[in-house]
mmCIF file of C-alpha atoms in Angstrom:
data_model
loop_
_atom_site.group_PDB
_atom_site.id
_atom_site.type_symbol
_atom_site.label_atom_id
_atom_site.label_comp_id
_atom_site.label_asym_id
_atom_site.label_seq_id
_atom_site.Cartn_x
_atom_site.Cartn_y
_atom_site.Cartn_z
ATOM 1 C CA MET A 1 14.109 -5.119 8.689
ATOM 2 C CA HIS A 2 17.780 -5.908 8.304
ATOM 3 C CA PRO A 3 19.404 -3.453 5.869
ATOM 4 C CA THR A 4 21.527 -5.118 3.226
ATOM 5 C CA ALA A 5 24.514 -3.226 1.874
ATOM 6 C CA PRO A 6 24.457 -2.586 -1.879
ATOM 7 C CA SER A 7 26.163 -4.987 -4.246
ATOM 8 C CA PRO A 8 29.553 -4.061 -5.746
ATOM 9 C CA GLU A 9 27.668 -2.991 -8.877
ATOM 10 C CA PHE A 10 25.611 -0.428 -6.950
ATOM 11 C CA GLN A 11 28.600 0.655 -4.907
ATOM 12 C CA ALA A 12 30.336 1.495 -8.184
ATOM 13 C CA VAL A 13 27.260 3.401 -9.411
ATOM 14 C CA ALA A 14 27.067 5.330 -6.136
ATOM 15 C CA ALA A 15 30.782 6.160 -6.239
ATOM 16 C CA GLN A 16 30.561 7.364 -9.829
ATOM 17 C CA ALA A 17 27.540 9.528 -8.962
ATOM 18 C CA GLY A 18 29.230 10.931 -5.847
ATOM 19 C CA LEU A 19 26.501 9.785 -3.471
ATOM 20 C CA GLY A 20 28.847 9.382 -0.515
ATOM 21 C CA HIS A 21 28.444 6.867 2.284
ATOM 22 C CA TRP A 22 25.704 4.252 2.148
ATOM 23 C CA GLN A 23 23.162 4.559 4.949
ATOM 24 C CA THR A 24 20.403 1.969 4.682
ATOM 25 C CA ALA A 25 18.340 -0.141 2.290
ATOM 26 C CA TYR A 26 14.722 -1.199 1.861
ATOM 27 C CA ARG A 27 13.091 -4.071 0.039
ATOM 28 C CA PRO A 28 9.579 -4.302 -1.394
ATOM 29 C CA ARG A 29 6.797 -4.946 1.072
ATOM 30 C CA PRO A 30 6.072 -8.706 1.283
ATOM 31 C CA THR A 31 3.102 -9.896 -0.753
ATOM 32 C CA ARG A 32 0.548 -11.238 1.713
ATOM 33 C CA ILE A 33 -1.185 -14.422 0.543
ATOM 34 C CA ALA A 34 -2.397 -15.932 3.830
ATOM 35 C CA VAL A 35 -5.913 -14.467 3.528
ATOM 36 C CA PRO A 36 -6.418 -15.453 -0.153
ATOM 37 C CA LEU A 37 -5.187 -18.961 0.650
ATOM 38 C CA ALA A 38 -7.583 -19.233 3.605
ATOM 39 C CA VAL A 39 -10.494 -18.061 1.433
ATOM 40 C CA ALA A 40 -9.579 -20.505 -1.337
ATOM 41 C CA GLY A 41 -9.353 -23.341 1.181
ATOM 42 C CA ALA A 42 -12.724 -22.491 2.699
ATOM 43 C CA ILE A 43 -14.371 -22.364 -0.742
ATOM 44 C CA TYR A 44 -12.832 -25.698 -1.695
ATOM 45 C CA ILE A 45 -14.029 -27.390 1.491
ATOM 46 C CA ALA A 46 -17.529 -25.936 1.051
ATOM 47 C CA VAL A 47 -17.780 -27.151 -2.558
ATOM 48 C CA VAL A 48 -16.541 -30.644 -1.648
ATOM 49 C CA ALA A 49 -19.066 -30.768 1.207
ATOM 50 C CA CYS A 50 -21.886 -29.750 -1.150
ATOM 51 C CA LEU A 51 -20.885 -32.384 -3.700
ATOM 52 C CA ALA A 52 -20.679 -35.044 -1.007
ATOM 53 C CA GLY A 53 -24.006 -34.036 0.469
ATOM 54 C CA SER A 54 -25.741 -34.249 -2.903
ATOM 55 C CA ASN A 55 -24.293 -37.724 -3.649
ATOM 56 C CA LEU A 56 -22.763 -36.400 -6.873
ATOM 57 C CA LEU A 57 -19.423 -37.960 -5.952
ATOM 58 C CA GLU A 58 -21.017 -41.374 -6.410
ATOM 59 C CA ASN A 59 -21.131 -40.935 -10.200
ATOM 60 C CA GLY A 60 -18.618 -40.013 -12.886
ATOM 61 C CA PHE A 61 -20.064 -36.554 -13.509
ATOM 62 C CA GLY A 62 -19.549 -35.494 -9.916
ATOM 63 C CA LEU A 63 -15.994 -36.808 -9.898
ATOM 64 C CA ILE A 64 -15.203 -34.854 -13.065
ATOM 65 C CA ILE A 65 -16.522 -31.664 -11.431
ATOM 66 C CA LEU A 66 -14.402 -32.335 -8.344
ATOM 67 C CA VAL A 67 -11.261 -32.953 -10.403
ATOM 68 C CA LEU A 68 -11.782 -29.815 -12.489
ATOM 69 C CA PHE A 69 -12.476 -27.706 -9.425
ATOM 70 C CA THR A 70 -9.413 -29.135 -7.656
ATOM 71 C CA VAL A 71 -7.251 -28.264 -10.658
ATOM 72 C CA PHE A 72 -8.754 -24.762 -10.747
ATOM 73 C CA ILE A 73 -8.046 -24.148 -7.047
ATOM 74 C CA GLY A 74 -4.586 -25.680 -7.355
ATOM 75 C CA LEU A 75 -3.659 -23.402 -10.255
ATOM 76 C CA GLY A 76 -4.878 -20.422 -8.273
ATOM 77 C CA VAL A 77 -2.715 -21.372 -5.290
ATOM 78 C CA LEU A 78 0.313 -21.891 -7.543
ATOM 79 C CA ASN A 79 -0.283 -18.503 -9.138
ATOM 80 C CA LEU A 80 -0.410 -16.829 -5.706
ATOM 81 C CA ALA A 81 2.829 -18.532 -4.709
ATOM 82 C CA TYR A 82 4.452 -17.441 -7.965
ATOM 83 C CA MET A 83 3.299 -13.854 -7.468
ATOM 84 C CA LYS A 84 4.694 -13.840 -3.935
ATOM 85 C CA ARG A 85 8.064 -15.124 -5.160
ATOM 86 C CA LYS A 86 8.283 -12.836 -8.181
ATOM 87 C CA SER A 87 6.546 -9.660 -6.937
ATOM 88 C CA GLY A 88 9.195 -6.953 -6.808
ATOM 89 C CA ALA A 89 11.935 -9.563 -6.907
ATOM 90 C CA GLY A 90 15.266 -7.775 -7.015
ATOM 91 C CA ASP A 91 13.866 -4.283 -6.445
ATOM 92 C CA GLU A 92 15.904 -2.228 -3.982
ATOM 93 C CA LEU A 93 15.933 1.229 -2.443
ATOM 94 C CA HIS A 94 19.285 2.458 -1.125
ATOM 95 C CA LEU A 95 19.737 5.729 0.749
ATOM 96 C CA PHE A 96 23.151 7.390 0.689
ATOM 97 C CA GLU A 97 24.693 10.464 2.220
ATOM 98 C CA ARG A 98 24.002 12.624 -0.841
ATOM 99 C CA GLY A 99 21.252 10.800 -2.683
ATOM 100 C CA LEU A 100 19.506 7.517 -3.381
ATOM 101 C CA ILE A 101 19.423 4.635 -5.820
ATOM 102 C CA ILE A 102 16.220 2.877 -6.864
ATOM 103 C CA LYS A 103 16.549 -0.484 -8.596
ATOM 104 C CA GLY A 104 13.523 -1.749 -10.493
ATOM 105 C CA PRO A 105 11.181 -2.439 -11.921
ATOM 106 C CA LYS A 106 13.107 -4.982 -14.009
ATOM 107 C CA THR A 107 16.526 -3.609 -14.964
ATOM 108 C CA LEU A 108 15.798 0.076 -14.372
ATOM 109 C CA VAL A 109 18.298 1.857 -12.109
ATOM 110 C CA SER A 110 17.510 5.454 -11.075
ATOM 111 C CA VAL A 111 20.003 7.682 -9.275
ATOM 112 C CA PHE A 112 18.807 10.871 -7.562
ATOM 113 C CA HIS A 113 20.848 13.526 -5.745
ATOM 114 C CA TRP A 114 19.375 15.343 -2.761
ATOM 115 C CA ASP A 115 20.493 18.757 -4.008
ATOM 116 C CA ASP A 116 18.596 18.669 -7.322
ATOM 117 C CA ALA A 117 15.784 16.124 -6.873
ATOM 118 C CA THR A 118 12.129 17.099 -6.775
ATOM 119 C CA VAL A 119 9.724 15.030 -4.735
ATOM 120 C CA TYR A 120 5.933 15.131 -4.590
ATOM 121 C CA GLN A 121 4.551 13.470 -1.489
ATOM 122 C CA ARG A 122 1.043 12.028 -1.397
ATOM 123 C CA LEU A 123 -0.245 10.677 1.895
ATOM 124 C CA PHE A 124 -3.720 9.213 2.258
ATOM 125 C CA HIS A 125 -5.082 8.667 5.756
ATOM 126 C CA TYR A 126 -7.950 6.280 6.495
ATOM 127 C CA PRO A 127 -9.751 7.595 9.619
ATOM 128 C CA GLN A 128 -11.716 4.352 10.030
ATOM 129 C CA THR A 129 -8.590 2.209 10.432
ATOM 130 C CA GLY A 130 -5.936 4.764 11.328
ATOM 131 C CA LEU A 131 -3.778 3.517 8.463
ATOM 132 C CA THR A 132 -1.835 5.859 6.175
ATOM 133 C CA THR A 133 -0.582 5.106 2.672
ATOM 134 C CA TYR A 134 2.569 6.786 1.387
ATOM 135 C CA ASN A 135 3.495 7.558 -2.204
ATOM 136 C CA TYR A 136 6.475 9.591 -3.398
ATOM 137 C CA LEU A 137 6.981 10.785 -6.968
ATOM 138 C CA LEU A 138 10.635 11.589 -7.697
ATOM 139 C CA THR A 139 11.843 13.642 -10.658
ATOM 140 C CA ASP A 140 14.968 15.421 -11.842
ATOM 141 C CA ASP A 141 16.635 16.351 -15.131
ATOM 142 C CA ALA A 142 18.545 13.077 -15.488
ATOM 143 C CA ASN A 143 15.956 10.380 -14.702
ATOM 144 C CA ALA A 144 12.505 9.406 -15.861
ATOM 145 C CA PRO A 145 9.917 10.178 -13.159
ATOM 146 C CA ILE A 146 9.343 7.259 -10.804
ATOM 147 C CA ALA A 147 6.780 6.755 -8.031
ATOM 148 C CA ILE A 148 7.616 4.524 -5.075
ATOM 149 C CA GLY A 149 5.495 3.481 -2.135
ATOM 150 C CA ASP A 150 1.850 2.514 -2.048
ATOM 151 C CA PRO A 151 0.388 2.551 -5.572
ATOM 152 C CA LYS A 152 -2.813 4.247 -4.371
ATOM 153 C CA GLY A 153 -2.856 7.744 -5.816
ATOM 154 C CA ALA A 154 0.375 7.291 -7.785
ATOM 155 C CA ALA A 155 -1.267 7.678 -11.185
ATOM 156 C CA ALA A 156 -3.300 10.715 -10.084
ATOM 157 C CA SER A 157 -0.209 12.365 -8.609
ATOM 158 C CA ALA A 158 1.771 11.704 -11.785
ATOM 159 C CA ALA A 159 -1.023 13.016 -14.023
ATOM 160 C CA VAL A 160 -1.162 16.282 -12.068
ATOM 161 C CA ASN A 161 2.520 16.858 -11.427
ATOM 162 C CA LEU A 162 3.858 15.684 -14.767
ATOM 163 C CA GLU A 163 1.184 17.685 -16.590
ATOM 164 C CA GLY A 164 0.104 14.687 -18.621
ATOM 165 C CA GLY A 165 3.630 13.737 -19.667
ATOM 166 C CA LEU A 166 3.294 10.114 -18.593
ATOM 167 C CA ALA A 167 5.210 8.503 -21.446
ATOM 168 C CA ASP A 168 8.335 7.987 -19.330
ATOM 169 C CA PHE A 169 6.601 7.618 -15.962
ATOM 170 C CA THR A 170 7.444 4.460 -14.020
ATOM 171 C CA LEU A 171 5.530 2.927 -11.131
ATOM 172 C CA GLY A 172 8.175 1.540 -8.789
ATOM 173 C CA ALA A 173 7.903 -0.864 -5.905
ATOM 174 C CA ALA A 174 5.924 -0.518 -2.702
ATOM 175 C CA PHE A 175 9.012 -0.594 -0.511
ATOM 176 C CA ASP A 176 8.557 -1.673 3.077
ATOM 177 C CA ARG A 177 8.571 0.878 5.919
ATOM 178 C CA PRO A 178 7.485 3.971 3.921
ATOM 179 C CA ASP A 179 6.980 5.754 7.246
ATOM 180 C CA GLN A 180 10.757 5.540 7.642
ATOM 181 C CA TRP A 181 12.250 6.060 4.193
ATOM 182 C CA GLY A 182 9.649 8.648 3.130
ATOM 183 C CA PRO A 183 10.442 11.183 5.879
ATOM 184 C CA ALA A 184 14.146 10.374 5.474
ATOM 185 C CA ILE A 185 13.987 11.369 1.795
ATOM 186 C CA GLN A 186 12.073 14.563 2.596
ATOM 187 C CA ALA A 187 14.505 15.511 5.369
ATOM 188 C CA ALA A 188 17.560 14.864 3.188
ATOM 189 C CA ILE A 189 16.203 16.943 0.300
ATOM 190 C CA THR A 190 15.226 19.742 2.675
ATOM 191 C CA ASP A 191 18.647 19.794 4.346
ATOM 192 C CA ALA A 192 20.367 19.881 0.956
ATOM 193 C CA GLN A 193 18.198 22.493 -0.776
ATOM 194 C CA LEU A 194 16.892 24.841 1.933
ATOM 195 C CA PRO A 195 20.117 26.871 2.409
ATOM 196 C CA ASN A 196 20.290 27.642 -1.315
ATOM 197 C CA VAL A 197 16.600 28.575 -1.439
ATOM 198 C CA LEU A 198 16.964 30.989 1.488
ATOM 199 C CA ALA A 199 20.108 32.497 -0.035
ATOM 200 C CA ARG A 200 18.371 33.100 -3.353
ATOM 201 C CA ILE A 201 15.423 34.766 -1.614
ATOM 202 C CA ALA A 202 17.767 36.976 0.413
ATOM 203 C CA ASN A 203 19.498 37.985 -2.834
ATOM 204 C CA GLY A 204 16.224 39.242 -4.285
ATOM 205 C CA GLU A 205 15.256 36.224 -6.428
ATOM 206 C CA LYS A 206 11.736 34.865 -6.773
ATOM 207 C CA VAL A 207 11.807 31.150 -5.933
ATOM 208 C CA ARG A 208 8.885 29.154 -7.308
ATOM 209 C CA PHE A 209 7.244 26.046 -5.912
ATOM 210 C CA GLY A 210 4.663 25.260 -8.560
ATOM 211 C CA ARG A 211 1.842 27.823 -8.252
ATOM 212 C CA LEU A 212 3.471 29.314 -5.157
ATOM 213 C CA ALA A 213 6.467 31.643 -4.977
ATOM 214 C CA LEU A 214 8.645 33.210 -2.312
ATOM 215 C CA THR A 215 10.378 36.582 -2.541
ATOM 216 C CA GLN A 216 12.405 38.673 -0.153
ATOM 217 C CA HIS A 217 9.349 40.642 0.919
ATOM 218 C CA ALA A 218 6.311 38.453 0.247
ATOM 219 C CA LEU A 219 4.672 35.094 -0.262
ATOM 220 C CA ILE A 220 2.750 34.701 -3.530
ATOM 221 C CA VAL A 221 -0.246 32.339 -3.418
ATOM 222 C CA GLU A 222 -2.199 31.750 -6.622
ATOM 223 C CA GLY A 223 -1.310 35.261 -7.813
ATOM 224 C CA ALA A 224 -2.116 36.957 -4.495
ATOM 225 C CA THR A 225 0.824 38.740 -2.837
ATOM 226 C CA ILE A 226 1.029 38.445 0.962
ATOM 227 C CA PRO A 227 3.768 40.526 2.626
ATOM 228 C CA TRP A 228 5.727 38.604 5.220
ATOM 229 C CA THR A 229 4.920 41.324 7.724
ATOM 230 C CA GLY A 230 1.190 40.743 7.211
ATOM 231 C CA LEU A 231 1.220 36.952 7.416
ATOM 232 C CA GLN A 232 -0.626 35.815 10.554
ATOM 233 C CA GLN A 233 -1.003 32.027 10.257
ATOM 234 C CA ILE A 234 0.302 29.162 8.114
ATOM 235 C CA THR A 235 -1.489 25.836 8.145
ATOM 236 C CA VAL A 236 -2.319 22.670 6.229
ATOM 237 C CA LYS A 237 -5.971 21.713 6.375
ATOM 238 C CA ASP A 238 -7.896 19.125 4.376
ATOM 239 C CA GLY A 239 -4.866 18.529 2.194
ATOM 240 C CA THR A 240 -4.376 22.149 1.117
ATOM 241 C CA ALA A 241 -2.085 24.887 2.374
ATOM 242 C CA ALA A 242 -3.736 27.998 3.822
ATOM 243 C CA PHE A 243 -2.238 31.368 4.733
ATOM 244 C CA LYS A 244 -4.011 33.935 6.900
ATOM 245 C CA SER A 245 -3.422 37.633 6.300
ATOM 246 C CA ASP A 246 -5.550 40.562 7.504
ATOM 247 C CA GLY A 247 -8.119 38.102 8.844
ATOM 248 C CA ARG A 248 -8.526 36.411 5.469
ATOM 249 C CA PHE A 249 -7.381 32.940 4.406
ATOM 250 C CA PHE A 250 -5.655 32.362 1.089
ATOM 251 C CA ARG A 251 -5.739 28.685 0.073
ATOM 252 C CA THR A 252 -3.952 26.733 -2.594
ATOM 253 C CA ARG A 253 -6.293 25.420 -5.264
ATOM 254 C CA GLU A 254 -4.546 22.095 -5.488
ATOM 255 C CA GLN A 255 -3.595 19.589 -2.824
ATOM 256 C CA VAL A 256 -0.168 19.827 -1.209
ATOM 257 C CA TYR A 257 0.935 16.766 -3.183
ATOM 258 C CA ALA A 258 1.006 19.068 -6.222
ATOM 259 C CA ILE A 259 3.568 21.380 -4.560
ATOM 260 C CA PRO A 260 7.105 20.349 -5.539
ATOM 261 C CA ASN A 261 9.418 19.780 -2.573
ATOM 262 C CA PHE A 262 6.658 20.846 -0.214
ATOM 263 C CA PHE A 263 8.828 20.356 2.859
ATOM 264 C CA VAL A 264 11.488 22.708 1.483
ATOM 265 C CA PHE A 265 8.702 25.214 0.860
ATOM 266 C CA LYS A 266 7.362 24.756 4.413
ATOM 267 C CA GLU A 267 10.730 25.364 6.009
ATOM 268 C CA ALA A 268 11.425 28.382 3.806
ATOM 269 C CA VAL A 269 8.066 29.964 4.667
ATOM 270 C CA GLN A 270 8.671 29.307 8.334
ATOM 271 C CA ALA A 271 12.163 30.830 8.177
ATOM 272 C CA ARG A 272 10.984 33.978 6.370
ATOM 273 C CA SER A 273 7.818 34.535 8.421
ATOM 274 C CA GLY A 274 8.917 33.376 11.857
ATOM 275 C CA LEU A 275 5.632 31.454 12.156
ATOM 276 C CA THR A 276 5.115 27.767 12.923
ATOM 277 C CA TRP A 277 2.968 25.536 10.751
ATOM 278 C CA THR A 278 -0.188 24.117 12.291
#
C-alpha cells in the first residue's frame, strides 16, 4: 500500500476541523474477480463442449443457444468488470494527528476527533482458516454513525449499539489493511480519552461504558459492584468480558463489541486495578 496524501479539499476540511498533521491513508480493498471469471470460463467451455458433442451446433437451434449463452456470459463478465471499477470508487480513509476523515459512500464526508469519538469494534475469527474480519462502528454527536471494514456483522453491531436507531446509519467501505488502521484508531482514541477518564474517576465521578461503569472505589458490572481491592482477574473469553472477585466470575451479558470504546475501558480497568488482561 502506498499512502496517498489527501486532496486540497480534504486538507482544507482537516485544517478547519483542527485534525493536525496527516499521517496515512487507506483505499477500499480491491474487488477480486479472478475466481468468478475462472468459473464463468469453465462453465462456458463445458457448455460449448456439450453442444458440440451432441451435434446441436450443426443446426440453427443449437447456434441460437450458443449465441444466447455467449451473450449471457459476456454480460456477466462485463458486469464483474464494472463492479471492480466502480466498487468503492473514490472512497478514502485518512488518519490525522487528532482524528480521521472518511470519504464515501458517494459524496458523504465524515470527520471524527479522537477525543470525542466512540468506536465499537467487532472482530470475527475463523478458526478453520485463521482469518479474522474487522468491523468498526464510529459515532459521535456531529456525524451519522458509520461502519467501516468487513461488512460481516456490521448490521448486527449497529442494531445493538444504536438501539435500533438505524435511520442515519451508513455502511462504509471495506478499506484495505483493517489490521493496521483498526488498531491505529483504537490506540489514538485510547491515548486521547484515557487521561480524562482516569481524572474523572479520581475526582469521584462514575464513568459509564454502556452497561459497565467505573468509580473511584469499584467496578460495576451489570449492576454488581466489585471493589477494586477485591478484583482478582480480568479477562476476555468467548467474546465477553469477565471479572473474578472472591472466587466468582462476573460476566458481561453482551459481547465486547457492545461496549463503547472498549479499549479505553480496558486500560482504565487495568490502571485502577493494577491487573493485566488475559
